[in-house]
Amino acid sequence: MKTRYAVTRWLALGAVVLLPSAAFADSPRHFLEQALEGDNAEIMLGKMATEKARSPRVQEFGRMLVTDHSQARDEVLQVGSRMGLRPSQDVAPEARDERERLNRMDGREFDREF
């Protein structure tokens, strides 16, 4: 049950971070730039979970985020290369804020919040 809650929470966070800006993308390239930022954010936070989490479930979820969003990132870059999109490690400010918040936590507190 907690795993479902965590997945739902992450999907909701992704929707809050990505959908408002993606809905107002000025161009296909701008949309891809925002998608790249979103994938970078999920990879960053997934790596954090694999390193900081105590729970094997949270660690596995982090690995899944890294794997899935790395694949999505590669696809965005492949499509975007035709539009001059260059690889970037940029993330949305909201994702940096979330990283800072989670970075102050350890052990079970981190697992519960993640």
PDB file of C-alpha atoms in Angstrom:
ATOM      1  CA  MET A   1       0.000   0.000   0.000  1.00  0.00           C
ATOM      2  CA  LYS A   2       2.798   2.444   0.852  1.00  0.00           C
ATOM      3  CA  THR A   3       4.456   1.711  -2.477  1.00  0.00           C
ATOM      4  CA  ARG A   4       1.289   2.708  -4.314  1.00  0.00           C
ATOM      5  CA  TYR A   5       1.142   5.885  -2.263  1.00  0.00           C
ATOM      6  CA  ALA A   6       4.765   6.678  -3.104  1.00  0.00           C
ATOM      7  CA  VAL A   7       4.209   6.081  -6.811  1.00  0.00           C
ATOM      8  CA  THR A   8       1.091   8.230  -6.739  1.00  0.00           C
ATOM      9  CA  ARG A   9       2.960  10.966  -4.891  1.00  0.00           C
ATOM     10  CA  TRP A  10       5.789  10.978  -7.431  1.00  0.00           C
ATOM     11  CA  LEU A  11       3.373  11.046 -10.332  1.00  0.00           C
ATOM     12  CA  ALA A  12       1.593  13.962  -8.710  1.00  0.00           C
ATOM     13  CA  LEU A  13       4.906  15.780  -8.159  1.00  0.00           C
ATOM     14  CA  GLY A  14       5.809  15.180 -11.799  1.00  0.00           C
ATOM     15  CA  ALA A  15       2.449  16.541 -12.883  1.00  0.00           C
ATOM     16  CA  VAL A  16       2.873  19.645 -10.730  1.00  0.00           C
ATOM     17  CA  VAL A  17       6.404  20.243 -11.984  1.00  0.00           C
ATOM     18  CA  LEU A  18       5.998  19.344 -15.650  1.00  0.00           C
ATOM     19  CA  LEU A  19       2.435  19.757 -16.824  1.00  0.00           C
ATOM     20  CA  PRO A  20       1.898  23.454 -16.183  1.00  0.00           C
ATOM     21  CA  SER A  21       5.026  24.411 -18.087  1.00  0.00           C
ATOM     22  CA  ALA A  22       4.571  21.782 -20.808  1.00  0.00           C
ATOM     23  CA  ALA A  23       1.018  22.962 -21.406  1.00  0.00           C
ATOM     24  CA  PHE A  24       2.386  26.405 -22.264  1.00  0.00           C
ATOM     25  CA  ALA A  25       5.342  25.350 -24.387  1.00  0.00           C
ATOM     26  CA  ASP A  26       5.962  27.886 -27.136  1.00  0.00           C
ATOM     27  CA  SER A  27       7.249  25.351 -29.616  1.00  0.00           C
ATOM     28  CA  PRO A  28       8.047  21.661 -30.006  1.00  0.00           C
ATOM     29  CA  ARG A  29      11.665  22.441 -29.121  1.00  0.00           C
ATOM     30  CA  HIS A  30      10.599  24.258 -25.949  1.00  0.00           C
ATOM     31  CA  PHE A  31       8.411  21.282 -25.039  1.00  0.00           C
ATOM     32  CA  LEU A  32      11.390  18.937 -25.485  1.00  0.00           C
ATOM     33  CA  GLU A  33      13.616  21.221 -23.395  1.00  0.00           C
ATOM     34  CA  GLN A  34      11.080  21.037 -20.578  1.00  0.00           C
ATOM     35  CA  ALA A  35      10.773  17.260 -20.965  1.00  0.00           C
ATOM     36  CA  LEU A  36      14.560  17.001 -20.729  1.00  0.00           C
ATOM     37  CA  GLU A  37      14.552  19.046 -17.513  1.00  0.00           C
ATOM     38  CA  GLY A  38      11.859  16.775 -16.101  1.00  0.00           C
ATOM     39  CA  ASP A  39      13.767  13.617 -16.970  1.00  0.00           C
ATOM     40  CA  ASN A  40      16.948  15.103 -15.486  1.00  0.00           C
ATOM     41  CA  ALA A  41      15.051  15.864 -12.280  1.00  0.00           C
ATOM     42  CA  GLU A  42      13.662  12.338 -11.962  1.00  0.00           C
ATOM     43  CA  ILE A  43      17.112  10.858 -12.616  1.00  0.00           C
ATOM     44  CA  MET A  44      18.664  13.149  -9.992  1.00  0.00           C
ATOM     45  CA  LEU A  45      16.052  12.292  -7.362  1.00  0.00           C
ATOM     46  CA  GLY A  46      16.119   8.593  -8.257  1.00  0.00           C
ATOM     47  CA  LYS A  47      19.887   8.491  -7.726  1.00  0.00           C
ATOM     48  CA  MET A  48      19.392  10.195  -4.386  1.00  0.00           C
ATOM     49  CA  ALA A  49      16.945   7.470  -3.366  1.00  0.00           C
ATOM     50  CA  THR A  50      19.352   4.688  -4.334  1.00  0.00           C
ATOM     51  CA  GLU A  51      22.057   6.287  -2.178  1.00  0.00           C
ATOM     52  CA  LYS A  52      20.121   7.565   0.857  1.00  0.00           C
ATOM     53  CA  ALA A  53      17.187   5.223   1.284  1.00  0.00           C
ATOM     54  CA  ARG A  54      17.228   2.574   3.958  1.00  0.00           C
ATOM     55  CA  SER A  55      14.262   0.642   2.584  1.00  0.00           C
ATOM     56  CA  PRO A  56      15.000  -1.760  -0.276  1.00  0.00           C
ATOM     57  CA  ARG A  57      11.645  -0.785  -1.813  1.00  0.00           C
ATOM     58  CA  VAL A  58      12.564   2.878  -1.900  1.00  0.00           C
ATOM     59  CA  GLN A  59      15.983   2.020  -3.316  1.00  0.00           C
ATOM     60  CA  GLU A  60      14.354  -0.090  -6.021  1.00  0.00           C
ATOM     61  CA  PHE A  61      11.912   2.710  -6.816  1.00  0.00           C
ATOM     62  CA  GLY A  62      14.880   5.057  -7.170  1.00  0.00           C
ATOM     63  CA  ARG A  63      16.568   2.635  -9.579  1.00  0.00           C
ATOM     64  CA  MET A  64      13.344   2.405 -11.574  1.00  0.00           C
ATOM     65  CA  LEU A  65      13.163   6.207 -11.835  1.00  0.00           C
ATOM     66  CA  VAL A  66      16.754   6.356 -13.062  1.00  0.00           C
ATOM     67  CA  THR A  67      16.258   3.569 -15.603  1.00  0.00           C
ATOM     68  CA  ASP A  68      12.927   4.764 -16.983  1.00  0.00           C
ATOM     69  CA  HIS A  69      13.831   8.449 -17.164  1.00  0.00           C
ATOM     70  CA  SER A  70      17.270   7.741 -18.625  1.00  0.00           C
ATOM     71  CA  GLN A  71      15.529   5.943 -21.464  1.00  0.00           C
ATOM     72  CA  ALA A  72      13.021   8.772 -21.866  1.00  0.00           C
ATOM     73  CA  ARG A  73      15.881  11.309 -21.784  1.00  0.00           C
ATOM     74  CA  ASP A  74      17.661   9.438 -24.570  1.00  0.00           C
ATOM     75  CA  GLU A  75      14.490   9.507 -26.653  1.00  0.00           C
ATOM     76  CA  VAL A  76      13.995  13.235 -26.070  1.00  0.00           C
ATOM     77  CA  LEU A  77      17.590  13.891 -27.109  1.00  0.00           C
ATOM     78  CA  GLN A  78      17.216  11.744 -30.201  1.00  0.00           C
ATOM     79  CA  VAL A  79      14.115  13.629 -31.348  1.00  0.00           C
ATOM     80  CA  GLY A  80      15.490  16.964 -30.199  1.00  0.00           C
ATOM     81  CA  SER A  81      18.774  16.576 -32.042  1.00  0.00           C
ATOM     82  CA  ARG A  82      16.872  17.270 -35.261  1.00  0.00           C
ATOM     83  CA  MET A  83      15.844  20.612 -33.754  1.00  0.00           C
ATOM     84  CA  GLY A  84      19.279  21.518 -32.424  1.00  0.00           C
ATOM     85  CA  LEU A  85      18.547  20.445 -28.840  1.00  0.00           C
ATOM     86  CA  ARG A  86      21.768  19.777 -26.970  1.00  0.00           C
ATOM     87  CA  PRO A  87      22.241  17.532 -23.943  1.00  0.00           C
ATOM     88  CA  SER A  88      21.811  19.363 -20.647  1.00  0.00           C
ATOM     89  CA  GLN A  89      21.785  18.472 -16.965  1.00  0.00           C
ATOM     90  CA  ASP A  90      19.455  21.365 -16.075  1.00  0.00           C
ATOM     91  CA  VAL A  91      16.534  20.652 -13.753  1.00  0.00           C
ATOM     92  CA  ALA A  92      13.510  22.710 -12.804  1.00  0.00           C
ATOM     93  CA  PRO A  93      13.895  24.888  -9.686  1.00  0.00           C
ATOM     94  CA  GLU A  94      11.139  22.888  -8.000  1.00  0.00           C
ATOM     95  CA  ALA A  95      13.214  19.725  -8.351  1.00  0.00           C
ATOM     96  CA  ARG A  96      16.266  21.434  -6.828  1.00  0.00           C
ATOM     97  CA  ASP A  97      14.098  22.543  -3.902  1.00  0.00           C
ATOM     98  CA  GLU A  98      12.834  18.980  -3.439  1.00  0.00           C
ATOM     99  CA  ARG A  99      16.410  17.652  -3.527  1.00  0.00           C
ATOM    100  CA  GLU A 100      17.467  20.143  -0.855  1.00  0.00           C
ATOM    101  CA  ARG A 101      14.495  19.241   1.328  1.00  0.00           C
ATOM    102  CA  LEU A 102      15.128  15.498   1.020  1.00  0.00           C
ATOM    103  CA  ASN A 103      18.865  15.922   1.488  1.00  0.00           C
ATOM    104  CA  ARG A 104      18.266  17.131   5.047  1.00  0.00           C
ATOM    105  CA  MET A 105      16.622  13.789   5.886  1.00  0.00           C
ATOM    106  CA  ASP A 106      18.062  10.385   6.688  1.00  0.00           C
ATOM    107  CA  GLY A 107      16.919   6.847   7.313  1.00  0.00           C
ATOM    108  CA  ARG A 108      13.243   6.202   7.845  1.00  0.00           C
ATOM    109  CA  GLU A 109      12.347   9.874   7.603  1.00  0.00           C
ATOM    110  CA  PHE A 110      13.881   9.994   4.107  1.00  0.00           C
ATOM    111  CA  ASP A 111      12.145   6.760   3.118  1.00  0.00           C
ATOM    112  CA  ARG A 112       8.775   7.990   4.336  1.00  0.00           C
ATOM    113  CA  GLU A 113       9.052  11.342   2.554  1.00  0.00           C
ATOM    114  CA  PHE A 114      10.444   9.923  -0.653  1.00  0.00           C
TER     115      PHE A 114
END
